[in-house]
Short mmCIF file of C-alpha atoms and ligand atoms in Angstrom, two decimals:
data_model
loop_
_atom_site.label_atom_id
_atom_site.label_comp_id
_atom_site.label_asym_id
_atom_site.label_seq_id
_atom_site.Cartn_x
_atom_site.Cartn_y
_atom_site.Cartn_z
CA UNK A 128 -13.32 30.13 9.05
CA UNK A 129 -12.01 29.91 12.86
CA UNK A 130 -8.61 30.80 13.31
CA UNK A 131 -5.96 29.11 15.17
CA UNK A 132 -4.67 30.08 18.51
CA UNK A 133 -1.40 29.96 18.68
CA UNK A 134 0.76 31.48 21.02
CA UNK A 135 2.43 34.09 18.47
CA UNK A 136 4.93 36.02 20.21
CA UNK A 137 6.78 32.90 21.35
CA UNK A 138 6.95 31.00 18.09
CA UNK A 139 8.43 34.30 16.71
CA UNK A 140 11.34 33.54 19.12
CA UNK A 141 12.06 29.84 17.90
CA UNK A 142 14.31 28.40 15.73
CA UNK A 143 12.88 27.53 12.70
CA UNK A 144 11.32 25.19 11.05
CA UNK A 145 9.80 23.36 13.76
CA UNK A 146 7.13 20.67 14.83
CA UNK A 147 4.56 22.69 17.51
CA UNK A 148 2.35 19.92 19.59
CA UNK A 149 -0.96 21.36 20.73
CA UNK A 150 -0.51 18.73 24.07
CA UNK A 151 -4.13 19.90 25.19
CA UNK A 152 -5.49 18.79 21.87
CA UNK A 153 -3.45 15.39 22.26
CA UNK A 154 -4.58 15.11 25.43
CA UNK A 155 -7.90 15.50 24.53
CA UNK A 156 -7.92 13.77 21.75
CA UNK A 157 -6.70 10.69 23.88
CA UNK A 158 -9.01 10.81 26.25
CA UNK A 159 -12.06 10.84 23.82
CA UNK A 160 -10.61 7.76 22.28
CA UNK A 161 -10.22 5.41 25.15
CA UNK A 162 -14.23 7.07 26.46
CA UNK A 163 -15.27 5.92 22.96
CA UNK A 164 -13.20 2.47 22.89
CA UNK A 165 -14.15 1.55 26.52
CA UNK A 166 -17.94 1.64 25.83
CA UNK A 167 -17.29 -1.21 23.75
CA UNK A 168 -14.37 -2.62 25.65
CA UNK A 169 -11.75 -2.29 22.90
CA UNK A 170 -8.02 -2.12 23.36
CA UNK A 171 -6.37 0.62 21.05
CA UNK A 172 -2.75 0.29 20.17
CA UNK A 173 -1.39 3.89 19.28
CA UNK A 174 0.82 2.79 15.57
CA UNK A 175 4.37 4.64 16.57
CA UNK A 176 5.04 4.96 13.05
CA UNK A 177 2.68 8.27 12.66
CA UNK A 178 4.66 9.93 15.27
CA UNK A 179 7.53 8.87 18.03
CA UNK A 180 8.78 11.80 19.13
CA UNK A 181 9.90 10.58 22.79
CA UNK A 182 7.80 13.54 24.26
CA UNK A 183 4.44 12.43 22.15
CA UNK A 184 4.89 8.89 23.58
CA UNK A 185 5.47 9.14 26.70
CA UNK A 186 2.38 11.48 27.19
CA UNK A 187 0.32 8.26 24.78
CA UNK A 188 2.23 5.77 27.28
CA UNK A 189 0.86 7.41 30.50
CA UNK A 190 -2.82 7.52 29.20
CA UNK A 191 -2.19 3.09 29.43
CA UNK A 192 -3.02 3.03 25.46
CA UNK A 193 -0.54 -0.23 23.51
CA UNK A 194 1.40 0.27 20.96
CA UNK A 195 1.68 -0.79 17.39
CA UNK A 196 5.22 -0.90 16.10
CA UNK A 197 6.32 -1.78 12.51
CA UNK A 198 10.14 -2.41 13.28
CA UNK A 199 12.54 -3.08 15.80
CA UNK A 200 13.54 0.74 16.43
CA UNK A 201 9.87 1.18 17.03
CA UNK A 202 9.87 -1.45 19.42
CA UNK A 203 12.78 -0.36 21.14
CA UNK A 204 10.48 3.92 21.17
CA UNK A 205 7.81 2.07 22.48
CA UNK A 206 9.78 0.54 25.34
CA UNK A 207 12.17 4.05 25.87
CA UNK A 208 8.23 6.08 26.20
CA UNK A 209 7.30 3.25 28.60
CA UNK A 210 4.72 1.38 26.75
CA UNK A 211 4.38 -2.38 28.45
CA UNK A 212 5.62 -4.92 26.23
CA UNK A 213 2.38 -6.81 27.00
CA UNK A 214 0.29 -4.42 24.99
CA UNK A 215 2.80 -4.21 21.98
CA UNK A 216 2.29 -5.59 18.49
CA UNK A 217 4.48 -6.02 16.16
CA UNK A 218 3.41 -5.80 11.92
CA UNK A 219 5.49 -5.23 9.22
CA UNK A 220 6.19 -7.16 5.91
CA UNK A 221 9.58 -7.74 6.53
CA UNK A 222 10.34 -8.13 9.93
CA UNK A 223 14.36 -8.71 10.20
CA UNK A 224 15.08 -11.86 12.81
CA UNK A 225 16.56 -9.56 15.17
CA UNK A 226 13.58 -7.35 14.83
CA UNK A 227 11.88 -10.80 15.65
CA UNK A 228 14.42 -11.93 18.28
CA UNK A 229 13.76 -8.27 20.12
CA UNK A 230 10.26 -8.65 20.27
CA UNK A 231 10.44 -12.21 21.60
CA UNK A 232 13.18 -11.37 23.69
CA UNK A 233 10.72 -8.69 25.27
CA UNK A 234 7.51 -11.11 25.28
CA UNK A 235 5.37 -9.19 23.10
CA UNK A 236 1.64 -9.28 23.36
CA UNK A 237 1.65 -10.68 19.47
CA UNK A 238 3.41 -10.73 16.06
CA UNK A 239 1.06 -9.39 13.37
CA UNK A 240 2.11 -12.04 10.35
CA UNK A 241 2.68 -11.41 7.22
CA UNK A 242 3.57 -14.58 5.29
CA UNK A 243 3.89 -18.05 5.36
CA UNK A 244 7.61 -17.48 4.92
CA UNK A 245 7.94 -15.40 8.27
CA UNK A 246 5.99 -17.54 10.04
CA UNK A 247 8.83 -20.34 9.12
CA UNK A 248 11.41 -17.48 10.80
CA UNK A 249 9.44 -16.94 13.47
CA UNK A 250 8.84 -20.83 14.63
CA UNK A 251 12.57 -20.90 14.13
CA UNK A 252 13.73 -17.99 16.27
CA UNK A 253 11.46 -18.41 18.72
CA UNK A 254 12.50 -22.41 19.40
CA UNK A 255 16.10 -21.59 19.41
CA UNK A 256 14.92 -19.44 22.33
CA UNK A 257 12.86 -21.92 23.66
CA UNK A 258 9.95 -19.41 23.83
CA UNK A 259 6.59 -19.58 22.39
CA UNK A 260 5.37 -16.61 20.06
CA UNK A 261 1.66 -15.28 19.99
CA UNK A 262 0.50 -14.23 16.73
CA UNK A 263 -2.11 -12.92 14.35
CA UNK A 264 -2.31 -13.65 10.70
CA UNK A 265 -2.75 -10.44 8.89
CA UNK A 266 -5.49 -11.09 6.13
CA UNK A 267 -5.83 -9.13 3.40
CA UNK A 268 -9.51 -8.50 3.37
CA UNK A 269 -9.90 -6.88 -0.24
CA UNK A 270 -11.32 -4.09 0.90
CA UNK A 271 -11.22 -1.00 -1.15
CA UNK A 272 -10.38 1.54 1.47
CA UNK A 273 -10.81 4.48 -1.31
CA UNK A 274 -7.87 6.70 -0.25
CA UNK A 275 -4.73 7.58 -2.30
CA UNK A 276 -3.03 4.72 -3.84
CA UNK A 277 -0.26 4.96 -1.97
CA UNK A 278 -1.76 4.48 1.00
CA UNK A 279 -4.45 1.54 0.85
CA UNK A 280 -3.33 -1.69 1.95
CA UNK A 281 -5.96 -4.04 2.32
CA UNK A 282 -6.23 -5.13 -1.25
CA UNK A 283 -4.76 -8.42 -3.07
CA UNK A 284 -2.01 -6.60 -5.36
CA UNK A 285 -0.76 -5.10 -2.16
CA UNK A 286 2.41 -6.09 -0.37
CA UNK A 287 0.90 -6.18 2.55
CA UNK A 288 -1.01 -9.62 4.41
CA UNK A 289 -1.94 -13.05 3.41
CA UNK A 290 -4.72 -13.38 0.68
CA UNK A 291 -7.74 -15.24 1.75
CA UNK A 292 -6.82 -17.55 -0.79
CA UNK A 293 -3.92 -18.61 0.92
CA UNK A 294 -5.24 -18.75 4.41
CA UNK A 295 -5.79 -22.57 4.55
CA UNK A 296 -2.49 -23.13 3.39
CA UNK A 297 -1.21 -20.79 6.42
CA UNK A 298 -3.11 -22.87 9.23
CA UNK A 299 -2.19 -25.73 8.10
CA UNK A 300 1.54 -25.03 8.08
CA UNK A 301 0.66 -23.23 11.76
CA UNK A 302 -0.13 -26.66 13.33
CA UNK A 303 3.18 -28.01 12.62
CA UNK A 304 4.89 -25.06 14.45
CA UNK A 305 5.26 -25.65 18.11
CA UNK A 306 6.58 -22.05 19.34
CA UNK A 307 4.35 -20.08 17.69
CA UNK A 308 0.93 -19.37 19.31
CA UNK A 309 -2.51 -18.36 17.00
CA UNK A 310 -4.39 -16.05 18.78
CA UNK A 311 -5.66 -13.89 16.44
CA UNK A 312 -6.53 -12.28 12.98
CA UNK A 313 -5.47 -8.91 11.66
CA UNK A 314 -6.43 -6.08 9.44
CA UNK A 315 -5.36 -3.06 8.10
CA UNK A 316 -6.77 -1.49 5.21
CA UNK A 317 -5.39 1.52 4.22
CA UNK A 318 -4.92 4.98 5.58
CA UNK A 319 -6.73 8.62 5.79
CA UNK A 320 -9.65 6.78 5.32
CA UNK A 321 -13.09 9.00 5.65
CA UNK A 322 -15.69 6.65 4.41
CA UNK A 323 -17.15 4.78 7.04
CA UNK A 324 -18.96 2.28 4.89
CA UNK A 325 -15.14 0.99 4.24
CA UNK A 326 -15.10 -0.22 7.74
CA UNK A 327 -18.44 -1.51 7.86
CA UNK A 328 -17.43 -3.70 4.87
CA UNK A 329 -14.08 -4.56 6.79
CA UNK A 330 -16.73 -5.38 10.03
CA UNK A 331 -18.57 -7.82 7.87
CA UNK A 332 -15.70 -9.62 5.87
CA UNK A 333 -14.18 -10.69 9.20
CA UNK A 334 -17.43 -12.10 9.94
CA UNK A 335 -17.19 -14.44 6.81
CA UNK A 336 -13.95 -14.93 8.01
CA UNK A 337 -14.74 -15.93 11.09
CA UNK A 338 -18.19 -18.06 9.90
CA UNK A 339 -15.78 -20.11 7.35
CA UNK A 340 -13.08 -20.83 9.57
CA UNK A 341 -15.70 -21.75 12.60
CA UNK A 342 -16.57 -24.79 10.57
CA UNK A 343 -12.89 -25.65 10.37
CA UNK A 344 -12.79 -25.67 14.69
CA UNK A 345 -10.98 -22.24 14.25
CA UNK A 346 -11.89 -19.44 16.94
CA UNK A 347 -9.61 -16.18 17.68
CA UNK A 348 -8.83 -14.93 20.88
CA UNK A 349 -8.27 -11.80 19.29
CA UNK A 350 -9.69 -9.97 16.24
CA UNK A 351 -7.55 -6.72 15.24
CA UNK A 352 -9.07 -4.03 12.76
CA UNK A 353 -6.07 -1.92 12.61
CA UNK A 354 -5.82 1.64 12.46
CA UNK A 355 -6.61 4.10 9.04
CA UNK A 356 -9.53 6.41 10.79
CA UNK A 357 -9.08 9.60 8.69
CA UNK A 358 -8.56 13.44 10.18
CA UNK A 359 -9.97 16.59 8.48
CA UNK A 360 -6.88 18.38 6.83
CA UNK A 361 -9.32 20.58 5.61
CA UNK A 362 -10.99 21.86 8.50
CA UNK A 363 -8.23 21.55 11.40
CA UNK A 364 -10.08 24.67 13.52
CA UNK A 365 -13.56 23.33 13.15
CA UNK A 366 -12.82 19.56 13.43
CA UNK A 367 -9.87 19.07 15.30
CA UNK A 368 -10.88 15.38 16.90
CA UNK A 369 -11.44 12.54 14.54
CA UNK A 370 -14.59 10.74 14.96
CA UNK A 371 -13.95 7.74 17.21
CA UNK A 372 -17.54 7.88 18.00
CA UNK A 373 -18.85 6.78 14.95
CA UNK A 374 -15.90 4.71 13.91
CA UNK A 375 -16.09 2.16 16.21
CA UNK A 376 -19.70 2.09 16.85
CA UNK A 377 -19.91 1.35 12.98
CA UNK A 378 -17.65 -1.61 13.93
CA UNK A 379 -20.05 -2.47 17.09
CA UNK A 380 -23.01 -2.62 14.74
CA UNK A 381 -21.23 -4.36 12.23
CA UNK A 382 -18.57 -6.93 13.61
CA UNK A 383 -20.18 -10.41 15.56
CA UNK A 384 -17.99 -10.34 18.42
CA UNK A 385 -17.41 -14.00 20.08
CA UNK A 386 -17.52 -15.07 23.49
CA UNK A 387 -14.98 -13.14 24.89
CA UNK A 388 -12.82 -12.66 22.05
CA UNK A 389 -10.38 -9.07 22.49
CA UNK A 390 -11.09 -6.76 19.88
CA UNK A 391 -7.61 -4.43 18.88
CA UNK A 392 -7.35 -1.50 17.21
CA UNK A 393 -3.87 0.77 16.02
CA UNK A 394 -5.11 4.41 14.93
CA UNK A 395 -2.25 6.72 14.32
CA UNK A 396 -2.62 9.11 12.25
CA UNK A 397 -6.48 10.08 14.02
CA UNK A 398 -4.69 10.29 17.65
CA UNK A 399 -1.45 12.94 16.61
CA UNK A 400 -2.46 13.81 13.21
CA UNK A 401 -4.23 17.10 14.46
CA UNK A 402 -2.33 17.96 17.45
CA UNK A 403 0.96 18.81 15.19
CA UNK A 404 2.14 22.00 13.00
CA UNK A 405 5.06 22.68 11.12
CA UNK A 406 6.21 26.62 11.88
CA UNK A 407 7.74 27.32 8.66
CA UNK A 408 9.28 30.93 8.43
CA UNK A 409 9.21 32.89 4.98
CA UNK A 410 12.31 33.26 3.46
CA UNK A 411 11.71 35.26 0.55
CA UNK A 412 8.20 36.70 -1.22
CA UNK A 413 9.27 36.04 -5.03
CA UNK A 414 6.90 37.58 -7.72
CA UNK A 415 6.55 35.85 -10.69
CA UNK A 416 5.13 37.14 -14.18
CA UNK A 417 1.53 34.86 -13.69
CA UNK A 418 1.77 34.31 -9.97
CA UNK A 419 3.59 34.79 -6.20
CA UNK A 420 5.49 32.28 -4.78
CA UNK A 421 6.18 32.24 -0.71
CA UNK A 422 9.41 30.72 -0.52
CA UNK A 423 9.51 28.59 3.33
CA UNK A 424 12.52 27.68 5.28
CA UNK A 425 11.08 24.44 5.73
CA UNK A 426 10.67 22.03 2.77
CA UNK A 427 9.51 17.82 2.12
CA UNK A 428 12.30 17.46 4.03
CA UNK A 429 11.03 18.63 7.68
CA UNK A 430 6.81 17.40 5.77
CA UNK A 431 6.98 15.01 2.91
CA UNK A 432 3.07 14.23 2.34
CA UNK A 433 2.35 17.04 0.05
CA UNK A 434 5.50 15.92 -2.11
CA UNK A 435 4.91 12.13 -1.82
CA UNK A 436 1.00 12.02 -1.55
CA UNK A 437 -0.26 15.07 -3.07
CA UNK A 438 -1.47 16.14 0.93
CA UNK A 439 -3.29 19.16 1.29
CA UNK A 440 -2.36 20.82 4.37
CA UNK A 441 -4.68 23.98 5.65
CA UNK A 442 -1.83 27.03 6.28
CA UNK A 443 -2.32 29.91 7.83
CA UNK A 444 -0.04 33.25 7.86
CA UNK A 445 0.07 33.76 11.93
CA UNK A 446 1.82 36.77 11.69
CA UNK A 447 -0.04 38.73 9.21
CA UNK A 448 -3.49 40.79 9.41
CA UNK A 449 -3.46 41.74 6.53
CA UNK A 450 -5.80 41.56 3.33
CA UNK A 451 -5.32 38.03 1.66
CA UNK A 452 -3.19 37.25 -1.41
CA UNK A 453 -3.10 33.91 -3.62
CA UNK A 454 0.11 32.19 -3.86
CA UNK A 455 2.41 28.70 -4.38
CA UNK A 456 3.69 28.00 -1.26
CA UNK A 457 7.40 26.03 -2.30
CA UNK A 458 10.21 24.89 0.12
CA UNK A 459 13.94 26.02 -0.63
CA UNK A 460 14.91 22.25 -1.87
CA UNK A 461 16.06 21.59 -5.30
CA UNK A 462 13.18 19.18 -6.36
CA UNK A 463 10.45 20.80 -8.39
CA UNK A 464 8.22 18.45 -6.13
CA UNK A 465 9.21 20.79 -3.04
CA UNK A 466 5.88 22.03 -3.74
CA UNK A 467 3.75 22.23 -0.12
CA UNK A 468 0.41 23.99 -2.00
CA UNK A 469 -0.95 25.74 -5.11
CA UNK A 470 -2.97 29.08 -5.23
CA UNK A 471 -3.04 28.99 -1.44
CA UNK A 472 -4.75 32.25 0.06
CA UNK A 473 -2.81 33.75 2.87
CA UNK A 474 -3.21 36.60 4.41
CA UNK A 475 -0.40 39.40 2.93
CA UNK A 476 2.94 37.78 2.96
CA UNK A 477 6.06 39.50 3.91
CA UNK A 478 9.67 38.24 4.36
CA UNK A 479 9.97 36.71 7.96
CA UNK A 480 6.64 36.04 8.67
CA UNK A 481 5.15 32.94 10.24
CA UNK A 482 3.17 30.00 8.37
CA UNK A 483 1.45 27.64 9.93
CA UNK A 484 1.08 24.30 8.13
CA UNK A 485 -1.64 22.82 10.19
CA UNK A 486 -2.76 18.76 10.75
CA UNK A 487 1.26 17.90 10.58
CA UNK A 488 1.14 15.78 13.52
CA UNK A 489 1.51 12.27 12.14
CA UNK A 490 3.19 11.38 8.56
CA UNK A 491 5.53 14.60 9.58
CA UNK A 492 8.54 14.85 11.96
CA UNK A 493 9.16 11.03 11.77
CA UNK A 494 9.78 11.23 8.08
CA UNK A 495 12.14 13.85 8.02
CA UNK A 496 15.27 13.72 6.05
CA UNK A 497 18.57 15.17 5.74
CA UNK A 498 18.50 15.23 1.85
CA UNK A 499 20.70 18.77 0.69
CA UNK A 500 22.25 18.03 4.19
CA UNK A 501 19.70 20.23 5.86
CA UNK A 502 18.95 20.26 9.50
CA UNK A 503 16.04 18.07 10.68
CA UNK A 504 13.30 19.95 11.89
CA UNK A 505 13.26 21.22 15.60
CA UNK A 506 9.92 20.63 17.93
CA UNK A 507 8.46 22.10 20.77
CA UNK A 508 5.47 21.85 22.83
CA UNK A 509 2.61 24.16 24.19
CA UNK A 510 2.90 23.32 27.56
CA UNK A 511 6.79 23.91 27.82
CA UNK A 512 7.35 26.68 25.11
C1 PLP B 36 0.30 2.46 9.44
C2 PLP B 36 -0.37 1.42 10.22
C3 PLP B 36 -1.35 1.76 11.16
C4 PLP B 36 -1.79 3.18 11.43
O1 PLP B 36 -2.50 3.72 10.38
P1 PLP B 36 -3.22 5.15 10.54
O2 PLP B 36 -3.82 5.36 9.22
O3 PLP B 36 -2.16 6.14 10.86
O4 PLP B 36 -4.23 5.04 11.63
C5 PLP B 36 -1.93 0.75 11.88
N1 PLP B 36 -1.61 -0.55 11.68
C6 PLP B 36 -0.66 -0.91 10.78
C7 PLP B 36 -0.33 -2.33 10.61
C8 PLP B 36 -0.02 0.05 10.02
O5 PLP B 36 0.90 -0.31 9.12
#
């Protein structure tokens, strides 16, 4: 197993717990996704949600990728970091009509739709404003993304998208709306997705897609295949970029582009994912009768996936050389769920020392919480620490 390189003696000095950004690996990690995206020509739209710390987007703004936002606030990050408005896009099943109003206000590259019912909103709020508003329908492909439950979207008991079933009934309603604009269709099946035969399948339903609705006169200007490109949590020193080579030349081989039809995508998770760890510093060593706990300063409050998903994390004791021990890593919350890994082997814990819980990048700062009225975490970067 490689070990991490962090730069030890200075994370002893910070306040704890906080975020660390790797911004060589994010840089890196950016620039191999636009060299794999541009050999096909296809626009990627970094999804806020995963991470928008102001610091993290700026640095995503400069290297010109768009933005995918799923709410006004994000809309408003995205602006802040200096993202173009003309290469933000908007999804969300419940997009508020000021959320709407903002975007239009802003003129938006595209609304990703939902519903029949927001598309009735949308018409609205965009003719009071005399504007017109470009958007995608967001189909729900029935794709079996197979991730965590929580976390796949593209199937018909989901919340998310229209059914296919209901797509006639959606352009039909569109041609009575003056103000609002199709340009596109839209996908997003799931996330932490590391079968690649999931977005083959996705490649080839949007071909039927497109086949069907070709013999209705119906042609996109835009196809969008969303983000959900999985990371290795297990792995973070061995694989620390996702593979954006083989994602989207799966989608090249798969997916019949049209004549000059703009092909999106939104990763999130694959572009900040890696770059992130949580510094957590050990509060106490407690020794149990059947096993040894490590008791963190940091809790599902700073990193919520291993309570809410059942993440794994990799950690690593940074400040220890010594001979490895097993134990349950727990944060200092009063949940029983404040739980961040079982039987995890660490090299000889001691009170004060350093863990590193590694591939905390996206899912991780932006859903902190106050909850015991704690602190949110801190962050800090490699190129400033
Ligand atoms: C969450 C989300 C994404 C990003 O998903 P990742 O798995 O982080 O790549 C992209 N598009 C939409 C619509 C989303 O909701």
């Amino acid at each position: 197993m490689i070990k991490a390189n962090f730069p030890i003696e200075k994370l002893k000095a910070i306040e704890t717990p906080c975020y660390y950004y790797d911004i060589d690996l994010l840089k890196e990690t950016l620039k191999k996704v636009k060299e794999e995206a541009e050999k096909y020509d296809y626009l990627i739209h970094y999804a806020i949600k995963a991470n928008a710390n102001p610091r993290i987007l700026s640095l995503i703004a400069e290297q010109g990728l768009g933005a995918d936002c799923v709410s006004g606030g994000e809309i408003q990050a995205a602006l802040n970091a200096g993202f173009p408005p003309q290469k933000i896009v908007f999804a969300g099943v419940g997009k508020d009509d000021w959320e709407i109003a903002l975007g239009l206000d802003h003129n938006i590259a595209c609304f990703n739709v939902e519903s029949e019912a927001e598309l009735n909103v949308i018409q609205e709020i965009a003719s009071n404003k005399g504007k017109i508003a470009n958007v995608a329908l967001r189909i729900n492909p029935e794709i079996d993304a197979h991730t965590h439950a929580k976390i796949t979207t593209g199937m018909k008991e989901n919340k998310f998208g229209i059914n296919i079933g209901l797509l006639n009934d959606a352009l039909s309603e569109l041609t009575k709306f003056k103000h609002v604009k199709l340009i596109g269709m839209h996908f997003h099946i799931g996330s932490q997705i590391t079968d690649l035969s999931c977005f083959e399948n996705l490649a080839i339903r949007a071909n039927e897609i497109q086949d069907v609705l070709a013999m209705q006169d119906v042609q996109f200007e835009t196809v969008n295949f969303g983000g959900g490109l999985g990371i290795d949590y297990h792995h973070p020193n061995e694989f620390p970029i996702a593979s954006f080579e083989s994602f989207f030349s799966t989608i090249n081989r798969h997916f019949v582009r049209r004549k000059g039809q703009m092909v999106r995508f939104e990763p999130g998770r694959s572009i900040v994912g890696p770059c992130g760890t949580l510094i957590a510093r050990t509060i106490y060593v407690k020794e149990g009768e059947t096993k040894n706990f490590v008791v963190l300063n940091a809790g599902f409050t700073d990193l919520m996936r291993p309570a809410m998903y059942n993440a794994y994390h990799h950690m690593e004791n940074i400040t220890s050389n010594e001979e490895p021990e097993v134990y349950d890593v727990v944060g200092p919350i009063c949940e029983s769920s404040d739980v961040f890994g079982l039987k995890v082997e660490l090299n000889r814990v001691r009170r004060g020392d350093l863990i590193a819980i590694r591939s905390a990048g996206a899912y991780g700062e932006v859903m902190a919480s106050q909850y015991n009225c704690r602190k949110l975490p801190r962050s800090c970067f490699s190129d400033t620490l």
